[in-house]
XYZ file of C-alpha atoms in Angstrom:
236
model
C -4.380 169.955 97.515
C -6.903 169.963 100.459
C -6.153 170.714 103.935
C -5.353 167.782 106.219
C -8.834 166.876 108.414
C -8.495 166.466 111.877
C -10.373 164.101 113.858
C -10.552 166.647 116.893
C -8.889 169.677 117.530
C -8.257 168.851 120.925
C -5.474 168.762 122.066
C -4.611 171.804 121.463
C -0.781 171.883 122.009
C 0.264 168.260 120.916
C -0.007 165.639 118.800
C 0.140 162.863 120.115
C 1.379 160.361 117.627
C 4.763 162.822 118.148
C 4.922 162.365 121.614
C 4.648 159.199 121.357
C 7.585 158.953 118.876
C 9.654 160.348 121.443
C 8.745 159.359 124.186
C 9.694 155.954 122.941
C 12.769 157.502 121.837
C 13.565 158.689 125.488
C 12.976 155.310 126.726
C 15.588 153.642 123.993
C 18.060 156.440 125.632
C 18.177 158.785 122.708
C 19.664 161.634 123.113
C 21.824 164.637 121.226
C 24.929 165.480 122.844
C 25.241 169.019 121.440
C 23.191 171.880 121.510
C 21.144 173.673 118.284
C 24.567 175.762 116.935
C 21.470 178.063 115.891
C 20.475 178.374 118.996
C 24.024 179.108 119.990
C 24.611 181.978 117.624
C 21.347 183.378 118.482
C 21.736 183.343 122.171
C 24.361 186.228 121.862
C 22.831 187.963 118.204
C 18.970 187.716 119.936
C 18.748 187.600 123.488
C 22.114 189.276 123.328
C 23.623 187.033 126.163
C 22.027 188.573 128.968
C 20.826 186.454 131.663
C 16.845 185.791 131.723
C 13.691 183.665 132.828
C 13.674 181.230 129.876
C 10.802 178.654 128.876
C 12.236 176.215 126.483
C 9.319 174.686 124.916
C 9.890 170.756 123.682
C 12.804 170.635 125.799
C 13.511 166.794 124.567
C 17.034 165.218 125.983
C 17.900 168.557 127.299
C 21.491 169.410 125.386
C 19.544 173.066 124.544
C 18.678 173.540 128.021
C 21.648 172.643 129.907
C 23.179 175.412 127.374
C 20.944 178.111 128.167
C 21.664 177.427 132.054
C 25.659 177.361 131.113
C 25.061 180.892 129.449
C 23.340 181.937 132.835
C 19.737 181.603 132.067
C 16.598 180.454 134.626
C 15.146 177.888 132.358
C 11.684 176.614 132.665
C 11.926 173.391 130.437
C 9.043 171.661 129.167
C 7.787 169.149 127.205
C 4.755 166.055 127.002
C 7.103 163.345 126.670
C 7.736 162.531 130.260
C 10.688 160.262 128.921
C 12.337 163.387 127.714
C 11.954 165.805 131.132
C 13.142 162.656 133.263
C 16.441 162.294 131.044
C 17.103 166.050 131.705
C 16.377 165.570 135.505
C 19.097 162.829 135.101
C 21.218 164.533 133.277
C 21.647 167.808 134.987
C 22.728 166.154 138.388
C 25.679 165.831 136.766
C 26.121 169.665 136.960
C 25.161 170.658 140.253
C 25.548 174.617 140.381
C 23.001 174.650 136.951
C 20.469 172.548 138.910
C 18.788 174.959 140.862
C 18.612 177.415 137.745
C 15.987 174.517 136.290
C 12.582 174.050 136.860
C 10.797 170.730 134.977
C 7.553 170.278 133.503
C 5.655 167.690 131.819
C 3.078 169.235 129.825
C -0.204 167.469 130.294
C -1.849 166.221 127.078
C -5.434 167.074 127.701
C -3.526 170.963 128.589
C -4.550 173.838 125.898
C -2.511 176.019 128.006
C 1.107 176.438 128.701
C 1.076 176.518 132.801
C 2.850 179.518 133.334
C 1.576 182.863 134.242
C 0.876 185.750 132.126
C 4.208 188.038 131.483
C 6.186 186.078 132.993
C 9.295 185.149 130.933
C 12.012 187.198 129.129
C 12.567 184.380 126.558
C 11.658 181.648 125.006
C 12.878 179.151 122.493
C 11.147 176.851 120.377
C 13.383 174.699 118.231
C 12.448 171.456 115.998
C 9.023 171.215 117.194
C 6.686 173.248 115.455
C 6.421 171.238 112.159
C 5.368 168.589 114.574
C 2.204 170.390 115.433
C 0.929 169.510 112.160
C -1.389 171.807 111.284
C -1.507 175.900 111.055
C -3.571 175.991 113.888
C -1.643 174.225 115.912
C 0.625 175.836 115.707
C -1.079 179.795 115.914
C -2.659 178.365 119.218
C 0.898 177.885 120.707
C 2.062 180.732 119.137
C -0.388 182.667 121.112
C 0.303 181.102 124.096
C 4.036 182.528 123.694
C 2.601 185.908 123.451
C 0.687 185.471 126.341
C 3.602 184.485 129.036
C 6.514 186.881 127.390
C 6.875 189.829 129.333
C 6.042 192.789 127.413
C 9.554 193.163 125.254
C 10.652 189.518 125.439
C 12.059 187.837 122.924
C 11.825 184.385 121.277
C 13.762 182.319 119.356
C 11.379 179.959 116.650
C 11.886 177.550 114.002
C 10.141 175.370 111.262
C 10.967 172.341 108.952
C 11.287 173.547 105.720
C 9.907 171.605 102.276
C 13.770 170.819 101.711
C 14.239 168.791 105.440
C 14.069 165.388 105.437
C 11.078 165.730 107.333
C 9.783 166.455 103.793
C 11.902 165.154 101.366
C 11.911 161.950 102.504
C 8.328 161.982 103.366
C 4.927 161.722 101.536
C 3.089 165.137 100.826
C -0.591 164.150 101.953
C -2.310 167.886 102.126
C -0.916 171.290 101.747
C 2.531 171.720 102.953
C 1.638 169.039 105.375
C 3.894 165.680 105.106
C 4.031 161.770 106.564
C 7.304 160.811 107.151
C 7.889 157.508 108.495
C 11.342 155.952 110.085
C 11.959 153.323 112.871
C 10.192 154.271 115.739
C 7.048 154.849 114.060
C 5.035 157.477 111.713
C 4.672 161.050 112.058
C 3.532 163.842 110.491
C 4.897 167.270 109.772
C 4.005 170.676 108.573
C 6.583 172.354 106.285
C 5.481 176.297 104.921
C 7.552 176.921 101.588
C 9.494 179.935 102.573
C 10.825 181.516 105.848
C 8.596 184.725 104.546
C 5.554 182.123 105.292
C 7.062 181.097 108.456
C 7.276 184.538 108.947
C 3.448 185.493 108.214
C 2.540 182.587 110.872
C 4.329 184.536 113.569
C 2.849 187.939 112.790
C -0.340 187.813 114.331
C 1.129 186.743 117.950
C 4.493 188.572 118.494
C 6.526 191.087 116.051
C 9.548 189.759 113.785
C 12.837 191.047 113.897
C 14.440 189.020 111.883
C 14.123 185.529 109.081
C 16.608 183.512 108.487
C 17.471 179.792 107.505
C 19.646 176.892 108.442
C 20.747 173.719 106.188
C 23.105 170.818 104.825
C 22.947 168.503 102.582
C 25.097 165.258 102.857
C 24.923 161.647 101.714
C 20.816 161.189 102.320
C 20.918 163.359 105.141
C 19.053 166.976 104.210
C 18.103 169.555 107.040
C 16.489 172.751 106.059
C 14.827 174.780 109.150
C 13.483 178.588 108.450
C 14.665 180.668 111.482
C 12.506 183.449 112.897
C 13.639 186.033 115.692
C 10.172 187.853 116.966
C 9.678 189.793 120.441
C 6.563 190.991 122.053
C 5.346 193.926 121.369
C 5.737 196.444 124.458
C 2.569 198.204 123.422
């Protein structure tokens, strides 16, 4: 099957159909009230609980944030959906001595940078959003944009939809490993590798892997399959 076509390659670091989709989300009130339990584990296994400068990119209703800052964390959170960094402003009032641990950003849509300066985080965590970039490019741009602001030895924390998630199994396959999955709110479309090993080979070029894993379940019509990578930057 051919490669999905792009209209323009610009821009670089969204798609906006998806931001859309949330955004609209955001304004219904959506919102998860726990954080990734990946994420969770991770935090101690990866980053090995020690306190950092953390960019959580796609930062959506915040429940992944607000962890990081309970574990100690300065967390830059981001995201294009300005619904989704407003209900995080809300929500974190709510815990005053985490606020000033958390700076907000809306990423502009035209951006095909990441505002942040060069070497300038210790983590960073990317979690159900690369799929959404759609397309292998995408998704290397942003990659490389990770390498850019870890500091030399940082670590990150990535995932990806796998062909298993109902982001694909529920969905229409319309180019390689690329998907249309539609449900109320609107259409969007995702990009789902076949293995974590290909996951893996996406992440090589931009920051060294330390480890692949996987997360999923499988209940009633309800399947969730997301390949796991743990990478760092190199220090050399």
């Amino acid at each position: 099957m051919a490669k999905i076509e792009t209209e323009n390659t610009t821009p670089a670091l969204i798609d906006v159909d998806v931001v859309n989709f949330y955004q609209a989300g955001a304004e219904l009130g959506v919102s998860k009230r726990y954080p990734s339990l990946d994420l969770v584990r991770l935090e101690h296994q990866h980053f090995g609980h020690v306190p950092g400068r953390v960019l959580e990119y796609a930062c959506g209703s915040g429940t992944n944030a607000l962890h990081l800052l309970e574990c100690g964390h300065q967390v830059e959170a981001i995201d294009a959906a300005p619904g989704c960094v407003e209900m995080l402003r809300n929500r974190v009032t709510e815990f005053p001595d985490l606020e000033a641990r958390l700076g907000l950003t809306v990423l502009d849509p035209d951006a095909d940078q990441i505002p942040y300066e060069d070497n300038s985080f210790d983590y960073v965590v990317c979690l159900s959003l690369l799929s959404l970039l759609v397309t292998p490019e995408r998704i290397g741009r942003l990659l490389s944009e990770f390498r850019r602001v870890l500091k030399p030895g940082g670590k990150a924390i990535l995932d990806i939809n796998g062909p298993e998630s109902g982001f694909a199994a529920h969905a229409t396959l319309i180019a390689d490993y690329c998907y249309e999955y539609s449900r109320s709110g609107g259409t969007i479309r995702c990009y789902c590798p076949p293995t974590g090993e290909a996951f893996a080979d996406m992440v090589r070029p931009h920051l060294e892997v330390d480890d692949i894993g996987f997360s999923a379940h499988k209940f009633f019509s309800v399947s969730e399959q997301e390949f796991i990578v743990c990478a760092h930057k190199p220090v050399s």
